[in-house]
XYZ file of C-alpha atoms in Angstrom:
466
model
C 102.896 110.057 74.128
C 106.148 109.694 72.159
C 106.584 107.485 69.132
C 108.985 104.553 69.627
C 111.191 103.102 66.909
C 112.904 99.699 66.883
C 116.489 99.748 65.597
C 119.406 97.348 65.234
C 122.709 98.720 66.431
C 125.880 96.627 66.474
C 123.841 93.458 66.145
C 121.574 94.311 69.099
C 117.914 95.306 69.006
C 116.780 98.441 70.885
C 113.627 100.467 71.331
C 114.309 104.214 70.997
C 112.074 107.271 71.120
C 111.699 109.152 67.824
C 113.477 112.358 68.907
C 116.312 110.307 70.422
C 116.645 108.356 67.166
C 116.843 111.521 65.101
C 119.572 112.925 67.383
C 121.579 109.679 67.272
C 121.200 109.331 63.511
C 122.380 112.893 62.957
C 125.381 112.292 65.213
C 126.441 109.098 63.431
C 126.043 110.755 60.012
C 128.196 113.667 61.172
C 130.855 111.285 62.439
C 130.750 109.331 59.195
C 131.152 112.529 57.189
C 134.091 113.565 59.342
C 135.872 110.191 59.111
C 135.400 109.727 55.391
C 134.918 106.602 53.313
C 138.215 104.739 53.848
C 138.326 101.160 55.128
C 139.878 102.297 58.397
C 137.169 104.934 58.776
C 134.487 102.289 58.302
C 136.214 100.135 60.888
C 136.286 102.979 63.393
C 132.624 103.800 62.741
C 131.704 100.161 63.299
C 133.597 100.224 66.600
C 131.709 103.347 67.627
C 128.406 101.618 66.811
C 129.425 98.621 68.926
C 130.373 100.854 71.818
C 127.109 102.792 71.633
C 125.220 99.482 71.690
C 127.243 98.374 74.716
C 126.498 101.644 76.514
C 122.818 101.357 75.666
C 122.745 97.849 77.177
C 124.314 99.224 80.345
C 121.628 101.863 80.698
C 118.697 99.754 79.478
C 119.306 96.105 80.320
C 115.563 95.549 79.873
C 114.814 95.288 76.162
C 111.281 96.547 76.759
C 112.373 100.018 77.946
C 112.946 102.745 75.364
C 116.086 104.848 75.007
C 115.391 108.525 75.622
C 116.891 111.711 74.227
C 118.745 112.336 77.497
C 120.399 108.900 77.175
C 121.612 109.756 73.681
C 122.898 113.163 74.793
C 124.869 111.587 77.623
C 126.439 109.032 75.292
C 127.329 111.728 72.746
C 128.906 113.744 75.535
C 130.949 110.699 76.501
C 132.008 109.834 72.926
C 132.824 113.401 71.956
C 131.692 115.753 69.207
C 132.051 114.698 65.562
C 134.668 117.440 65.172
C 136.983 115.512 67.491
C 137.447 112.792 64.884
C 140.044 113.115 62.131
C 139.783 111.493 58.717
C 142.532 108.801 58.606
C 144.264 109.863 55.367
C 147.697 108.794 56.523
C 147.751 105.735 58.808
C 150.633 107.001 60.956
C 149.248 110.494 61.136
C 145.775 109.126 61.855
C 147.120 107.041 64.697
C 148.896 110.018 66.241
C 145.839 112.226 65.872
C 143.501 109.649 67.374
C 145.754 109.110 70.315
C 145.934 112.864 70.851
C 142.152 113.018 71.027
C 141.825 110.039 73.423
C 140.530 111.443 76.701
C 142.289 109.939 79.717
C 139.674 107.788 81.447
C 140.900 106.078 84.609
C 139.792 102.482 85.000
C 137.872 101.859 88.231
C 136.320 98.893 89.967
C 132.536 98.629 89.673
C 130.084 95.792 90.034
C 128.883 94.618 86.619
C 125.096 94.324 86.685
C 125.014 92.798 83.194
C 127.391 89.955 84.020
C 126.422 88.805 87.471
C 125.483 85.636 89.282
C 124.734 87.249 92.621
C 125.963 90.806 93.131
C 128.153 91.402 90.080
C 131.387 91.461 92.116
C 133.158 88.811 90.026
C 131.962 90.446 86.794
C 133.436 93.757 87.948
C 136.722 92.112 88.941
C 136.887 90.441 85.529
C 136.477 93.793 83.788
C 139.010 95.487 86.035
C 141.718 92.867 85.538
C 140.780 92.082 81.926
C 139.953 88.421 82.431
C 136.944 86.117 82.463
C 134.803 86.595 85.628
C 134.602 82.803 85.783
C 138.137 82.779 87.205
C 137.096 84.869 90.196
C 133.963 82.804 90.714
C 136.095 79.666 90.914
C 138.480 81.348 93.343
C 135.611 82.473 95.606
C 134.060 79.003 95.606
C 137.389 77.311 96.371
C 138.209 79.747 99.159
C 134.741 79.302 100.660
C 135.035 75.511 100.626
C 138.542 75.333 102.108
C 138.762 78.430 104.283
C 135.194 79.625 104.794
C 136.143 83.339 104.833
C 135.676 84.376 101.209
C 131.907 84.632 101.663
C 132.487 87.475 104.119
C 134.939 89.100 101.671
C 132.357 88.828 98.887
C 129.660 90.446 101.054
C 132.036 93.282 101.988
C 132.882 93.888 98.316
C 129.187 93.712 97.426
C 128.515 96.494 99.941
C 131.648 98.599 99.316
C 131.965 98.464 95.509
C 129.362 100.564 93.654
C 127.358 99.160 90.771
C 128.007 100.573 87.291
C 124.689 102.246 86.482
C 125.405 105.287 84.369
C 127.130 105.330 80.998
C 130.164 107.084 82.442
C 130.506 104.463 85.194
C 130.373 101.659 82.648
C 133.081 103.354 80.599
C 135.255 103.694 83.696
C 134.581 100.028 84.518
C 135.571 98.834 81.035
C 138.438 101.316 80.672
C 139.574 103.414 77.724
C 137.728 105.906 75.558
C 135.097 104.696 73.065
C 136.160 105.333 69.496
C 139.828 105.804 70.420
C 142.614 103.784 68.861
C 143.389 101.890 72.070
C 139.709 101.068 72.590
C 139.438 99.925 68.980
C 142.445 97.617 69.427
C 140.902 96.084 72.512
C 137.636 95.523 70.683
C 139.445 93.837 67.804
C 141.655 91.684 70.030
C 139.143 91.009 72.770
C 138.272 87.557 71.530
C 141.412 86.553 69.664
C 143.703 87.300 72.613
C 141.694 85.553 75.269
C 139.807 82.761 73.500
C 142.385 80.096 74.325
C 142.736 81.144 77.961
C 138.972 81.424 78.435
C 138.476 78.060 76.734
C 140.915 76.402 79.141
C 139.271 78.204 82.059
C 135.858 77.027 80.879
C 137.026 73.394 80.767
C 138.461 73.716 84.272
C 135.167 75.238 85.446
C 133.138 72.367 83.987
C 135.412 69.735 85.558
C 135.316 71.525 88.901
C 131.539 71.912 88.634
C 131.113 68.174 88.024
C 133.265 67.463 91.096
C 131.125 69.824 93.174
C 127.930 68.204 91.914
C 129.090 64.671 92.701
C 130.591 65.582 96.087
C 127.581 67.570 97.273
C 125.132 64.945 95.966
C 126.914 62.138 97.822
C 127.091 64.308 100.963
C 123.384 65.124 100.762
C 122.462 61.470 100.315
C 124.709 60.557 103.230
C 123.061 63.196 105.401
C 119.573 61.961 104.499
C 120.545 58.352 105.167
C 122.188 59.251 108.466
C 118.947 60.845 109.649
C 116.884 57.955 108.277
C 118.879 55.080 109.767
C 120.104 56.710 112.970
C 119.742 53.502 114.986
C 121.858 51.440 112.609
C 124.472 54.179 112.206
C 124.985 54.839 115.885
C 124.739 51.174 116.633
C 127.875 50.807 114.519
C 129.629 53.814 116.033
C 128.888 52.747 119.604
C 130.250 49.269 119.124
C 131.278 49.061 122.797
C 127.687 49.454 123.897
C 124.237 49.653 122.413
C 122.618 52.609 120.762
C 118.965 53.164 121.735
C 116.423 55.429 120.037
C 115.231 56.656 123.463
C 118.646 58.137 124.247
C 117.677 61.566 122.911
C 114.677 61.710 125.225
C 117.042 61.539 128.224
C 118.311 65.023 127.362
C 115.682 66.656 125.150
C 111.970 67.263 125.432
C 109.872 66.269 122.374
C 109.708 69.846 121.029
C 113.454 70.258 121.620
C 114.121 67.086 119.663
C 112.194 68.441 116.680
C 113.763 71.925 116.726
C 117.217 70.401 117.136
C 116.619 67.916 114.309
C 115.304 70.552 111.893
C 118.036 73.012 112.860
C 120.759 70.416 112.353
C 119.295 69.336 109.010
C 119.185 72.928 107.747
C 122.629 73.845 109.074
C 124.303 70.835 107.472
C 122.086 70.388 104.417
C 121.824 73.955 103.071
C 125.597 74.409 102.458
C 125.656 71.088 100.598
C 122.663 72.183 98.518
C 124.355 75.507 97.706
C 127.527 73.686 96.626
C 125.378 71.462 94.382
C 123.734 74.551 92.863
C 127.093 76.243 92.275
C 128.360 73.109 90.544
C 125.299 73.116 88.282
C 125.877 76.792 87.520
C 129.506 76.187 86.550
C 128.505 73.363 84.212
C 125.341 74.790 82.612
C 125.989 78.552 83.103
C 122.363 79.456 83.777
C 121.878 82.973 85.097
C 118.299 83.250 86.259
C 117.304 82.516 89.835
C 120.808 82.670 91.311
C 120.379 85.612 93.717
C 116.930 84.454 94.853
C 118.191 80.915 95.477
C 121.278 82.008 97.386
C 119.412 84.561 99.494
C 116.731 81.975 100.326
C 119.450 79.467 101.199
C 121.153 81.998 103.469
C 117.861 82.702 105.251
C 117.193 78.974 105.754
C 120.770 78.365 106.951
C 120.478 81.211 109.467
C 117.113 79.773 110.530
C 118.846 76.424 111.152
C 121.515 78.146 113.254
C 118.722 79.911 115.128
C 116.879 76.650 115.823
C 120.048 74.975 117.117
C 120.764 78.007 119.316
C 117.187 78.013 120.588
C 117.408 74.295 121.359
C 120.716 74.740 123.177
C 119.380 77.637 125.245
C 116.202 75.683 125.986
C 118.163 72.619 127.127
C 120.461 74.780 129.243
C 117.364 76.296 130.822
C 116.463 72.829 132.122
C 119.500 72.968 134.426
C 118.960 76.427 135.905
C 117.401 75.490 139.251
C 118.860 73.001 141.722
C 116.844 71.376 144.508
C 117.837 68.788 147.115
C 115.594 66.576 149.230
C 116.787 65.068 152.512
C 115.616 61.924 154.251
C 116.838 61.308 157.828
C 116.308 58.290 160.047
C 117.603 57.292 163.470
C 118.715 53.654 163.530
C 118.756 51.164 166.375
C 122.121 50.833 168.091
C 123.044 47.143 168.112
C 124.452 45.359 171.201
C 127.470 44.114 169.303
C 130.753 46.023 169.210
C 130.917 46.048 165.418
C 128.585 47.489 162.815
C 128.766 46.004 159.327
C 128.043 47.941 156.120
C 127.236 45.602 153.277
C 125.553 45.819 149.830
C 121.884 45.148 149.436
C 121.608 41.943 147.414
C 118.453 43.201 145.713
C 120.273 46.221 144.250
C 122.161 46.325 140.966
C 125.551 44.694 141.380
C 128.750 46.419 140.354
C 129.339 45.858 136.651
C 125.930 44.267 136.194
C 123.886 45.328 133.194
C 124.923 46.350 129.709
C 126.468 49.804 129.710
C 125.081 52.164 127.093
C 125.916 55.737 127.982
C 127.307 57.837 130.842
C 127.097 61.551 131.625
C 127.843 63.542 134.792
C 128.182 60.403 136.913
C 124.850 58.957 135.766
C 124.788 55.931 133.464
C 122.213 54.299 131.231
C 122.242 50.505 131.457
C 120.164 47.671 130.106
C 119.134 45.094 132.664
C 116.780 42.168 132.056
C 115.714 43.737 128.751
C 114.836 47.051 130.398
C 116.682 50.342 130.522
C 117.707 51.720 133.886
C 119.207 55.075 134.809
C 121.699 54.622 137.636
C 124.386 56.607 139.445
C 127.017 56.061 142.128
C 126.251 57.602 145.552
C 128.807 59.444 147.667
C 128.858 57.760 151.099
C 130.513 59.270 154.163
C 130.832 57.735 157.643
C 131.333 60.105 160.581
C 131.573 59.570 164.350
C 129.010 60.940 166.810
C 128.462 61.058 170.569
C 126.152 58.089 170.610
C 123.672 58.460 167.768
C 123.300 55.958 164.961
C 121.692 57.879 162.058
C 121.576 57.880 158.283
C 120.893 60.921 156.107
C 120.165 60.595 152.384
C 120.288 63.783 150.352
C 118.938 63.589 146.789
C 119.786 66.413 144.371
C 118.590 67.232 140.849
C 118.101 70.176 138.514
C 115.186 71.506 136.476
C 113.959 74.546 134.588
C 112.138 75.701 137.716
C 111.946 74.726 141.359
C 108.890 72.523 140.869
C 110.463 70.558 138.035
C 113.745 70.208 139.934
C 111.863 68.940 143.023
C 110.043 66.378 140.892
C 113.319 65.188 139.355
C 114.853 64.828 142.821
C 111.884 62.855 144.171
C 112.168 60.425 141.273
C 115.550 59.246 142.587
C 115.402 55.912 144.419
C 117.968 54.836 146.989
C 117.194 52.215 149.646
C 118.792 51.016 152.848
C 117.855 48.363 155.392
C 119.029 47.645 158.957
C 119.276 44.052 160.118
C 120.547 44.243 163.709
C 124.247 45.117 163.387
C 124.219 44.996 159.583
C 123.379 48.084 157.538
C 122.471 47.143 153.947
C 122.926 49.860 151.294
C 122.165 49.978 147.589
C 125.245 49.918 145.396
C 123.688 52.465 143.027
C 120.866 54.964 143.102
C 118.342 54.700 140.279
C 115.877 57.063 138.597
C 112.288 56.040 138.017
C 110.770 55.761 134.534
C 113.951 56.824 132.767
C 113.500 60.470 133.731
C 115.637 63.046 131.942
C 119.264 63.294 133.003
C 119.424 66.425 135.122
C 122.660 66.012 137.109
C 121.071 63.719 139.693
C 123.244 63.083 142.743
C 122.885 61.166 146.018
C 124.936 61.878 149.167
C 124.662 59.422 152.070
C 125.929 60.366 155.534
C 126.115 57.672 158.244
C 126.628 58.697 161.874
C 128.199 55.940 164.009
C 128.630 55.887 167.781
C 132.261 56.406 168.805
C 132.349 53.190 170.804
C 131.429 51.013 167.839
C 133.775 49.538 165.278
C 132.804 49.505 161.610
C 133.544 46.920 159.001
C 132.885 47.741 155.360
C 132.365 45.188 152.608
C 134.925 45.175 149.805
C 132.365 46.409 147.267
C 131.930 49.636 149.241
C 135.503 50.421 150.183
C 136.084 52.642 147.179
C 132.745 54.452 147.724
C 132.809 55.151 151.460
C 134.854 57.888 153.054
C 135.409 57.325 156.786
C 136.072 60.314 158.977
């Protein structure tokens, strides 16, 4: 078991193993001896201490883990031997010497694990371009809200750009050589050169975050209210008719209604909740819980998409099978020369009832305080060699043959013969408000060739005479 020592380096507390401390202390003393006691030498040594602390934080972001001897050796290898440093006797000569010893380190793009909200992409971009990562976070949020594609770009960058883990990677991410003149200038000017710009950017971020919070909060409340007062809302939207709560049951089974409702709530609500969270993050700049929240939100949003897809596939499955049922009857041939086709007075009259909704030729109407499901039949009159017959074909769909047959048998269409008068229903109806499954009725009337036919005005647009 190794002894651990607690030290303060560059204003940061670290835990370091005893042998690692001795190696680091010897290195810093050697550098100090090489640089001398001038003010510029003290400044350079302070910069080196700050850089070592920064590198330590990159390797050990957890304050509870101890720095090992191998960590110190790697940092010393990166910073260079004490003999590489020249005592700055002459400022101009010192500057030239320092620049001659500055190893060329190419700046590269890495994800910054120490400055991340989700994957560290924006932190890495901020380091690469020398600006506050907040700018890139704002750009990603704006692009996501208005174009919807930046989320995919972020995920691609998250996968493609490596995370800065080692000391060397962090140096390449930050750019420059620790202890060099150019690095020292950046350290000295890091705050003074960007404070004003970052301050303005911070104000913009707070204002934008407040806008996101208010917008998403109002949207969430509107979504909750729309689900809570569906009847009132749709009653306003369908001002030409009447909205009824039972309308959903005409298309969806009870379990489909629930999966569709939950799926729709998640699909619409989760993005609004994420926008609210992002607004809070821009205003209060909290860091904990971001990845877990966003990943959970993504899972719930995908679950909502899955539920809507499942509901759609399930509803579509209710139309897979088609069944038709035929009813045929031979009628009495009247003695008169003319056969009359007239509407059955007991049936729903044209235009009667309050129209609510129509789909695939079938309408929902309210009549005498009750809801009725009605449709217009297709009627055809053909000539025959002497037969007087009527054929009624009822058609409907269902998820299987049995269900389709049941839907077809629930269709009601009546006719009545009174001597030379054939009375037909104006509409066909569906019992007990069964689900709308593309119900259809085709009526074929066979008339003897020697008989004339006279059709009532209400049927002229429905009947096709061959």
